[in-house]
Short mmCIF file of C-alpha atoms in Angstrom, two decimals:
data_model
loop_
_atom_site.label_atom_id
_atom_site.label_comp_id
_atom_site.label_asym_id
_atom_site.label_seq_id
_atom_site.Cartn_x
_atom_site.Cartn_y
_atom_site.Cartn_z
CA MET A 21 15.95 -41.67 -0.44
CA PRO A 22 16.34 -45.47 -0.49
CA SER A 23 17.47 -47.17 -3.62
CA VAL A 24 15.52 -50.45 -3.11
CA THR A 25 12.46 -51.34 -5.10
CA LEU A 26 9.67 -49.10 -3.99
CA PRO A 27 5.98 -49.99 -3.64
CA PHE A 28 3.88 -49.26 -6.82
CA ILE A 29 1.52 -46.27 -6.52
CA PRO A 30 -0.32 -44.33 -9.19
CA HIS A 31 1.63 -41.44 -10.71
CA TYR A 32 0.24 -38.01 -9.91
CA VAL A 33 0.58 -35.78 -12.92
CA LEU A 34 1.20 -32.25 -11.88
CA PRO A 35 -0.74 -29.72 -13.93
CA PRO A 36 0.92 -27.26 -16.32
CA SER A 37 2.03 -23.88 -15.16
CA THR A 38 -0.28 -20.92 -15.76
CA LYS A 39 0.22 -18.85 -18.92
CA GLU A 40 -1.49 -15.84 -17.26
CA GLU A 41 0.52 -12.62 -16.59
CA LEU A 42 0.66 -12.39 -12.77
CA GLU A 43 2.45 -10.02 -10.45
CA TYR A 44 5.01 -12.30 -8.83
CA ALA A 45 7.05 -11.65 -5.70
CA ASP A 46 10.69 -10.97 -6.41
CA LEU A 47 12.23 -13.58 -4.05
CA PRO A 48 15.93 -14.50 -3.67
CA ILE A 49 17.16 -17.95 -4.77
CA VAL A 50 19.38 -19.69 -2.13
CA ASP A 51 21.69 -22.36 -3.57
CA LEU A 52 22.48 -24.75 -0.72
CA SER A 53 25.29 -26.36 -2.87
CA LYS A 54 27.34 -23.29 -1.72
CA ASP A 55 27.00 -24.21 1.94
CA ASN A 56 30.13 -26.46 1.98
CA THR A 57 32.78 -23.73 2.31
CA PRO A 58 33.14 -20.96 4.92
CA GLU A 59 33.05 -18.32 2.25
CA GLY A 60 29.89 -19.88 0.55
CA ARG A 61 28.18 -20.08 3.97
CA ALA A 62 28.93 -16.47 4.79
CA GLY A 63 27.41 -15.35 1.42
CA LEU A 64 24.35 -17.46 1.96
CA ALA A 65 23.95 -16.19 5.60
CA SER A 66 23.86 -12.65 4.29
CA GLN A 67 21.39 -13.59 1.62
CA VAL A 68 19.05 -15.38 4.05
CA ARG A 69 19.27 -12.62 6.52
CA ASN A 70 18.26 -10.13 3.91
CA ALA A 71 15.46 -12.35 2.66
CA MET A 72 14.06 -13.00 6.13
CA THR A 73 14.10 -9.34 7.16
CA ASN A 74 12.61 -7.98 3.88
CA GLN A 75 10.51 -10.49 1.92
CA GLY A 76 10.15 -13.18 4.67
CA PHE A 77 10.21 -15.81 1.95
CA PHE A 78 12.94 -17.30 -0.33
CA TYR A 79 13.52 -20.22 -2.64
CA VAL A 80 16.08 -22.91 -2.16
CA ILE A 81 17.71 -25.03 -4.92
CA ASN A 82 20.10 -27.85 -4.91
CA HIS A 83 18.44 -29.12 -1.73
CA GLY A 84 19.46 -32.79 -2.33
CA LEU A 85 16.38 -34.44 -4.00
CA SER A 86 16.44 -34.92 -7.70
CA PRO A 87 13.41 -34.05 -9.82
CA ALA A 88 12.55 -37.73 -10.02
CA GLN A 89 12.65 -38.12 -6.28
CA THR A 90 10.50 -34.93 -5.80
CA GLU A 91 8.06 -36.40 -8.36
CA ARG A 92 7.86 -39.58 -6.21
CA ILE A 93 7.05 -37.37 -3.08
CA PHE A 94 4.06 -35.90 -4.97
CA ASP A 95 3.03 -39.46 -5.96
CA ILE A 96 3.09 -40.44 -2.24
CA GLY A 97 1.39 -37.18 -1.32
CA ASP A 98 -1.69 -37.99 -3.39
CA VAL A 99 -2.19 -41.41 -1.74
CA PRO A 100 -3.88 -40.30 1.44
CA PHE A 101 -6.57 -38.48 -0.67
CA ALA A 102 -6.96 -40.59 -3.83
CA GLN A 103 -6.33 -44.02 -2.43
CA VAL A 104 -8.26 -43.78 0.96
CA GLY A 105 -12.11 -43.81 1.14
CA ASP A 106 -14.13 -41.26 3.16
CA GLU A 107 -15.07 -43.77 5.85
CA GLU A 108 -11.47 -44.67 6.49
CA LYS A 109 -10.39 -40.99 6.43
CA GLN A 110 -12.99 -40.36 9.22
CA ARG A 111 -11.36 -43.12 11.29
CA TYR A 112 -7.93 -41.39 11.08
CA ALA A 113 -9.23 -37.77 11.46
CA GLY A 114 -7.21 -35.51 13.72
CA THR A 115 -8.42 -33.99 16.89
CA MET A 116 -7.02 -30.45 16.36
CA LYS A 117 -9.49 -28.55 18.61
CA GLN A 118 -9.21 -31.05 21.47
CA THR A 119 -5.41 -31.83 21.43
CA GLY A 120 -3.74 -29.02 19.63
CA SER A 121 -2.11 -31.49 17.30
CA TYR A 122 -2.48 -31.73 13.52
CA GLN A 123 -1.65 -35.46 13.32
CA GLY A 124 -3.98 -37.32 11.00
CA TYR A 125 -6.60 -35.86 8.56
CA LYS A 126 -7.89 -32.21 8.54
CA LEU A 127 -10.94 -33.07 6.52
CA ARG A 128 -12.72 -30.77 4.13
CA GLN A 129 -15.04 -28.01 5.58
CA TYR A 130 -13.29 -27.99 8.99
CA TRP A 131 -12.27 -24.39 8.76
CA HIS A 132 -14.63 -21.38 8.28
CA ILE A 133 -13.15 -19.09 5.57
CA ASP A 134 -15.69 -16.19 5.17
CA GLY A 135 -19.34 -15.49 4.41
CA GLY A 136 -20.44 -18.86 5.75
CA VAL A 137 -18.07 -20.66 3.26
CA ARG A 138 -16.02 -23.51 4.62
CA ASP A 139 -12.68 -24.83 3.12
CA GLN A 140 -12.38 -27.37 0.38
CA VAL A 141 -8.96 -28.56 1.42
CA GLU A 142 -7.84 -31.89 2.91
CA ASN A 143 -4.64 -32.35 4.93
CA TYR A 144 -2.92 -35.45 5.93
CA ASN A 145 -0.31 -34.81 8.66
CA LEU A 146 2.39 -37.13 9.94
CA ASN A 147 4.63 -36.51 12.86
CA ARG A 148 8.35 -36.71 11.87
CA ASP A 149 8.16 -39.93 14.04
CA VAL A 150 5.63 -41.67 11.80
CA ASN A 151 5.13 -44.26 14.60
CA LYS A 152 3.32 -41.74 16.83
CA ARG A 153 -0.02 -43.05 15.60
CA GLN A 154 -1.59 -45.49 13.15
CA HIS A 155 -2.17 -44.58 9.44
CA PRO A 156 -4.59 -45.65 6.69
CA GLU A 157 -3.87 -48.93 5.09
CA ALA A 158 -2.75 -47.43 1.71
CA VAL A 159 -0.13 -45.19 3.48
CA ARG A 160 1.43 -47.84 5.55
CA PRO A 161 3.85 -49.31 2.86
CA LEU A 162 5.03 -45.79 2.19
CA LEU A 163 6.05 -44.96 5.78
CA PRO A 164 9.79 -45.76 5.24
CA GLU A 165 9.92 -43.33 2.41
CA ILE A 166 7.98 -40.63 4.35
CA THR A 167 10.44 -41.18 7.23
CA GLN A 168 13.38 -40.59 4.84
CA PHE A 169 11.48 -37.52 3.47
CA ALA A 170 11.15 -36.17 7.11
CA ARG A 171 14.79 -36.82 7.94
CA HIS A 172 15.99 -35.32 4.64
CA ASN A 173 14.07 -32.13 5.32
CA HIS A 174 15.06 -31.91 8.93
CA PHE A 175 18.79 -32.59 8.59
CA ASN A 176 19.56 -31.52 4.92
CA VAL A 177 17.27 -28.54 4.53
CA LEU A 178 16.11 -27.23 8.03
CA HIS A 179 19.35 -27.52 9.92
CA PRO A 180 21.55 -25.80 7.08
CA ILE A 181 18.95 -22.96 6.99
CA LEU A 182 18.97 -22.64 10.85
CA ARG A 183 22.70 -22.37 10.84
CA LEU A 184 22.57 -19.63 8.23
CA MET A 185 19.97 -17.74 10.31
CA ALA A 186 22.04 -18.10 13.44
CA LEU A 187 24.99 -16.68 11.65
CA GLY A 188 22.78 -13.84 10.50
CA LEU A 189 22.13 -13.06 14.16
CA GLU A 190 25.90 -13.36 14.84
CA LEU A 191 25.26 -16.27 17.13
CA PRO A 192 26.99 -19.70 17.28
CA GLU A 193 26.03 -21.75 14.13
CA ASP A 194 24.22 -24.43 16.13
CA THR A 195 22.17 -22.05 18.43
CA LEU A 196 18.92 -22.69 16.53
CA VAL A 197 19.80 -26.26 15.44
CA ASN A 198 20.15 -27.27 19.19
CA MET A 199 16.51 -26.30 19.63
CA HIS A 200 15.31 -28.56 16.78
CA ASN A 201 16.30 -32.11 17.74
CA PHE A 202 14.77 -34.79 15.61
CA ASP A 203 14.22 -37.19 18.45
CA ALA A 204 12.97 -34.69 20.92
CA VAL A 205 9.32 -34.29 21.99
CA GLY A 206 7.67 -32.05 19.50
CA GLU A 207 5.38 -31.63 16.51
CA SER A 208 7.54 -31.00 13.45
CA TYR A 209 5.66 -32.86 10.75
CA VAL A 210 5.24 -33.79 7.10
CA ARG A 211 2.01 -32.52 5.55
CA PHE A 212 0.31 -33.38 2.34
CA MET A 213 -2.46 -30.98 1.24
CA LYS A 214 -4.95 -31.16 -1.45
CA TYR A 215 -7.15 -28.20 -2.52
CA TYR A 216 -10.26 -29.00 -4.65
CA PRO A 217 -12.04 -26.56 -6.93
CA ARG A 218 -14.90 -24.64 -5.42
CA SER A 219 -18.25 -23.53 -6.63
CA GLU A 220 -18.66 -20.11 -8.16
CA GLU A 221 -21.19 -19.27 -5.43
CA ASP A 222 -18.57 -20.05 -2.73
CA GLU A 223 -15.89 -17.99 -4.62
CA ALA A 224 -18.22 -14.99 -4.66
CA LYS A 225 -19.12 -15.24 -1.05
CA SER A 226 -15.45 -15.59 0.04
CA LYS A 227 -14.11 -13.07 -2.40
CA ASN A 228 -12.03 -15.87 -4.01
CA VAL A 229 -10.03 -16.44 -0.88
CA TRP A 230 -9.27 -20.05 -0.16
CA LEU A 231 -7.22 -19.55 3.08
CA LYS A 232 -7.13 -16.26 4.83
CA GLY A 233 -3.89 -14.27 5.24
CA HIS A 234 -2.03 -15.66 8.17
CA THR A 235 1.35 -16.44 9.60
CA ASP A 236 2.56 -19.94 10.21
CA PHE A 237 3.12 -20.70 13.92
CA GLY A 238 6.29 -22.77 13.84
CA THR A 239 9.86 -21.70 13.05
CA ILE A 240 10.42 -22.73 9.45
CA THR A 241 7.99 -23.87 6.78
CA ILE A 242 9.38 -25.85 3.83
CA LEU A 243 7.09 -26.03 0.81
CA TYR A 244 7.89 -28.08 -2.29
CA SER A 245 7.09 -25.84 -5.29
CA GLN A 246 4.22 -27.04 -7.53
CA PRO A 247 2.69 -25.35 -10.58
CA VAL A 248 -0.80 -24.35 -9.51
CA ALA A 249 -0.64 -20.65 -8.75
CA ALA A 250 -2.61 -19.74 -5.64
CA LEU A 251 -0.23 -18.71 -2.82
CA GLN A 252 0.35 -15.03 -2.29
CA ILE A 253 2.47 -13.12 0.20
CA LEU A 254 1.75 -9.70 1.59
CA GLY A 255 4.79 -7.30 0.94
CA LEU A 256 6.05 -4.52 3.15
CA ASP A 257 4.12 -2.15 0.84
CA GLU A 258 0.86 -3.87 1.80
CA ARG A 259 0.45 -5.40 -1.75
CA TRP A 260 -0.36 -9.05 -2.34
CA ARG A 261 1.89 -10.84 -4.87
CA TRP A 262 2.00 -14.38 -6.23
CA ILE A 263 4.60 -17.05 -5.55
CA GLN A 264 5.99 -18.25 -8.81
CA HIS A 265 6.53 -21.97 -9.44
CA ILE A 266 10.22 -23.09 -9.97
CA ASP A 267 10.72 -26.81 -10.95
CA ASN A 268 12.33 -28.75 -8.10
CA ALA A 269 12.73 -25.72 -5.81
CA LEU A 270 11.62 -25.28 -2.24
CA VAL A 271 9.73 -22.23 -0.95
CA ILE A 272 10.90 -21.26 2.63
CA ASN A 273 9.30 -18.95 5.17
CA ALA A 274 9.60 -18.16 8.74
CA GLY A 275 6.81 -18.53 11.32
CA ASP A 276 5.70 -16.93 14.61
CA ALA A 277 8.15 -19.04 16.79
CA MET A 278 11.14 -17.77 14.65
CA GLU A 279 9.92 -14.15 14.83
CA PHE A 280 9.62 -14.54 18.70
CA LEU A 281 13.14 -16.12 19.06
CA SER A 282 14.76 -13.44 16.77
CA GLY A 283 13.07 -10.66 18.57
CA GLY A 284 11.27 -9.55 15.49
CA PHE A 285 14.25 -9.52 13.40
CA TYR A 286 13.15 -12.39 11.07
CA ARG A 287 9.62 -11.72 9.92
CA ALA A 288 6.81 -14.21 10.08
CA THR A 289 5.42 -13.13 6.70
CA ILE A 290 1.66 -12.95 6.09
CA HIS A 291 0.56 -15.26 3.28
CA ARG A 292 -2.71 -16.64 1.87
CA VAL A 293 -4.22 -18.95 -0.68
CA VAL A 294 -6.58 -17.66 -3.40
CA GLN A 295 -8.50 -19.10 -6.40
CA PRO A 296 -5.96 -20.05 -9.16
CA PRO A 297 -5.81 -18.23 -12.47
CA SER A 298 -8.54 -19.07 -14.92
CA ASP A 299 -6.41 -21.57 -16.94
CA GLN A 300 -5.80 -23.65 -13.75
CA ARG A 301 -9.19 -23.60 -11.99
CA THR A 302 -10.22 -27.15 -13.06
CA TYR A 303 -7.20 -28.80 -11.40
CA THR A 304 -6.67 -29.96 -7.84
CA ARG A 305 -3.64 -28.40 -6.18
CA LEU A 306 -1.44 -30.87 -4.33
CA GLY A 307 1.20 -29.73 -1.81
CA ALA A 308 4.00 -31.30 0.07
CA PHE A 309 5.40 -29.65 3.15
CA TYR A 310 7.62 -29.94 6.16
CA PHE A 311 6.45 -27.75 9.16
CA ALA A 312 9.37 -27.32 11.58
CA MET A 313 9.11 -26.37 15.29
CA THR A 314 11.43 -26.33 18.16
CA ASP A 315 11.39 -28.94 20.80
CA ASP A 316 8.19 -28.67 22.85
CA ASN A 317 9.86 -27.40 26.00
CA THR A 318 11.75 -24.52 24.29
CA LYS A 319 10.70 -21.17 25.59
CA LEU A 320 10.09 -18.76 22.71
CA ALA A 321 11.91 -15.79 24.23
CA PRO A 322 14.26 -13.55 22.14
CA LEU A 323 17.85 -14.69 21.78
CA VAL A 324 19.08 -11.58 23.66
CA ASP A 325 22.81 -12.59 23.39
CA SER A 326 22.69 -11.81 19.66
CA PRO A 327 24.89 -8.88 18.94
CA VAL A 328 22.67 -8.00 16.10
CA LEU A 329 19.57 -7.70 18.41
CA GLN A 330 21.61 -5.71 20.85
CA ARG A 331 22.35 -3.29 18.06
CA VAL A 332 18.89 -3.05 16.33
CA GLY A 333 16.75 -3.68 19.36
CA ILE A 334 14.11 -6.30 20.26
CA LYS A 335 10.45 -6.30 19.21
CA ARG A 336 8.44 -8.47 21.56
CA ARG A 337 5.01 -9.79 21.04
CA PHE A 338 4.47 -10.36 24.70
CA GLU A 339 4.87 -8.20 27.78
CA SER A 340 8.20 -9.67 29.10
CA ASP A 341 10.49 -12.56 28.31
CA ASP A 342 9.02 -14.34 31.32
CA ASP A 343 5.71 -14.28 29.58
CA ALA A 344 6.94 -16.02 26.50
CA PRO A 345 5.12 -19.24 25.70
CA THR A 346 6.83 -22.61 25.25
CA MET A 347 6.57 -24.12 21.71
CA GLU A 348 4.07 -26.63 23.05
CA ALA A 349 1.74 -24.03 24.48
CA TRP A 350 2.03 -21.92 21.32
CA ARG A 351 1.43 -24.69 18.77
CA LYS A 352 -1.46 -26.07 20.81
CA GLY A 353 -3.07 -22.67 21.16
CA ARG A 354 -2.72 -21.91 17.48
CA THR A 355 -3.70 -25.28 16.25
CA SER A 356 -6.89 -25.67 18.33
CA ALA A 357 -8.12 -22.14 17.43
CA TYR A 358 -7.36 -22.04 13.67
CA GLY A 359 -10.51 -21.84 11.68
CA GLN A 360 -12.66 -22.53 14.65
CA SER A 361 -12.57 -19.48 16.88
CA GLU A 362 -14.68 -16.30 16.63
CA LEU A 363 -12.49 -13.54 15.09
CA LYS A 364 -13.09 -9.87 15.84
CA ALA A 365 -12.67 -7.14 13.29
CA SER A 366 -9.78 -4.91 14.02
CA ASP A 367 -10.53 -1.39 15.14
CA LYS A 368 -7.47 -0.02 13.43
CA ASN A 369 -6.98 -2.01 10.23
CA LYS A 370 -9.73 -2.65 7.62
CA GLY A 371 -9.92 -6.27 6.40
CA VAL A 372 -8.03 -7.52 9.54
CA GLU A 373 -9.50 -9.86 12.03
CA GLU A 374 -7.92 -10.53 15.45
CA GLU A 375 -7.75 -13.08 18.22
CA VAL A 376 -5.55 -13.38 21.35
CA ILE A 377 -3.69 -16.65 21.88
CA ASN A 378 -1.45 -17.10 24.87
CA GLY A 379 -1.52 -13.35 25.50
CA VAL A 380 -0.34 -12.60 21.90
CA LEU A 381 -2.47 -10.71 19.39
CA VAL A 382 -2.86 -12.92 16.30
CA LYS A 383 -4.12 -11.31 13.06
CA HIS A 384 -5.89 -12.79 10.04
CA TYR A 385 -6.11 -10.83 6.81
CA ASN A 386 -9.17 -11.24 4.62
#
């Protein structure tokens, strides 16, 4: 991050961690400082491969931002919500349903959750090229820092992880990196996200679910750990477990596009957001993310040259590799439909709702 004098913005005080006893997921911790030697990289590649085939999530530490720099990111992340009025937010609202792009605001109550309850979460999304569109006045002085944040995530976190995942498939290190070019046409983006407490009536109607169980649609999601417990993942044993907060750590998961490219080897893990524990329910929950996708023209077909896939077999989500969508088609289909489409209850799985996007069955877990 730049060392020049930074614009003054209010400090966002993160809430204290919960003191309640929760069942946390047992996730591996990947130390990126070990990535600078061949031996260290080999060990990390094995660790990431195991994490992505079993849990589908892992933590990253020593990712290159200090605790103070991460605090600054949360300060920046609160600005689009706390320093921008409702009228101005409307002017910068995204057009997800029409364009399949998340750029701009996803305002509250855009998504339907369940039982007639709509969401109480605001997003502000910036393409990694922050000049793709205009931004609210309060955000404009912060664009150089947000650009640095996007570049840090892309080159110092995403690319090292992609190299480790390629090694896990026994492919050349840059196989996946070459599909994620920072200057290519695409929609990798920074997201700031703020959840607001809901009424007890809405909690009852939606069974305390704030965001249904789903998979992300990109390749890799980078989440900056924050203390309000609400994120849960669905394990291979069909049990929901909480994600525990670790100071200045990242939480990493794979999405649909990575599952497609890896022939099902790396799992797009199902996760959801639920009402926080009782000692955190009065707080807002602020999140900072980097959602990575391949270049728009990348066809999301399995990397059949992988010796690993040749040994274990390929699990396709579409009829044939010719039917695999491009990243552009997949992201537009998922973005425009999310929280807006009519879901059908699964005939096979209780509590599962389904829709078909680009010929692929997409499941939502309620």
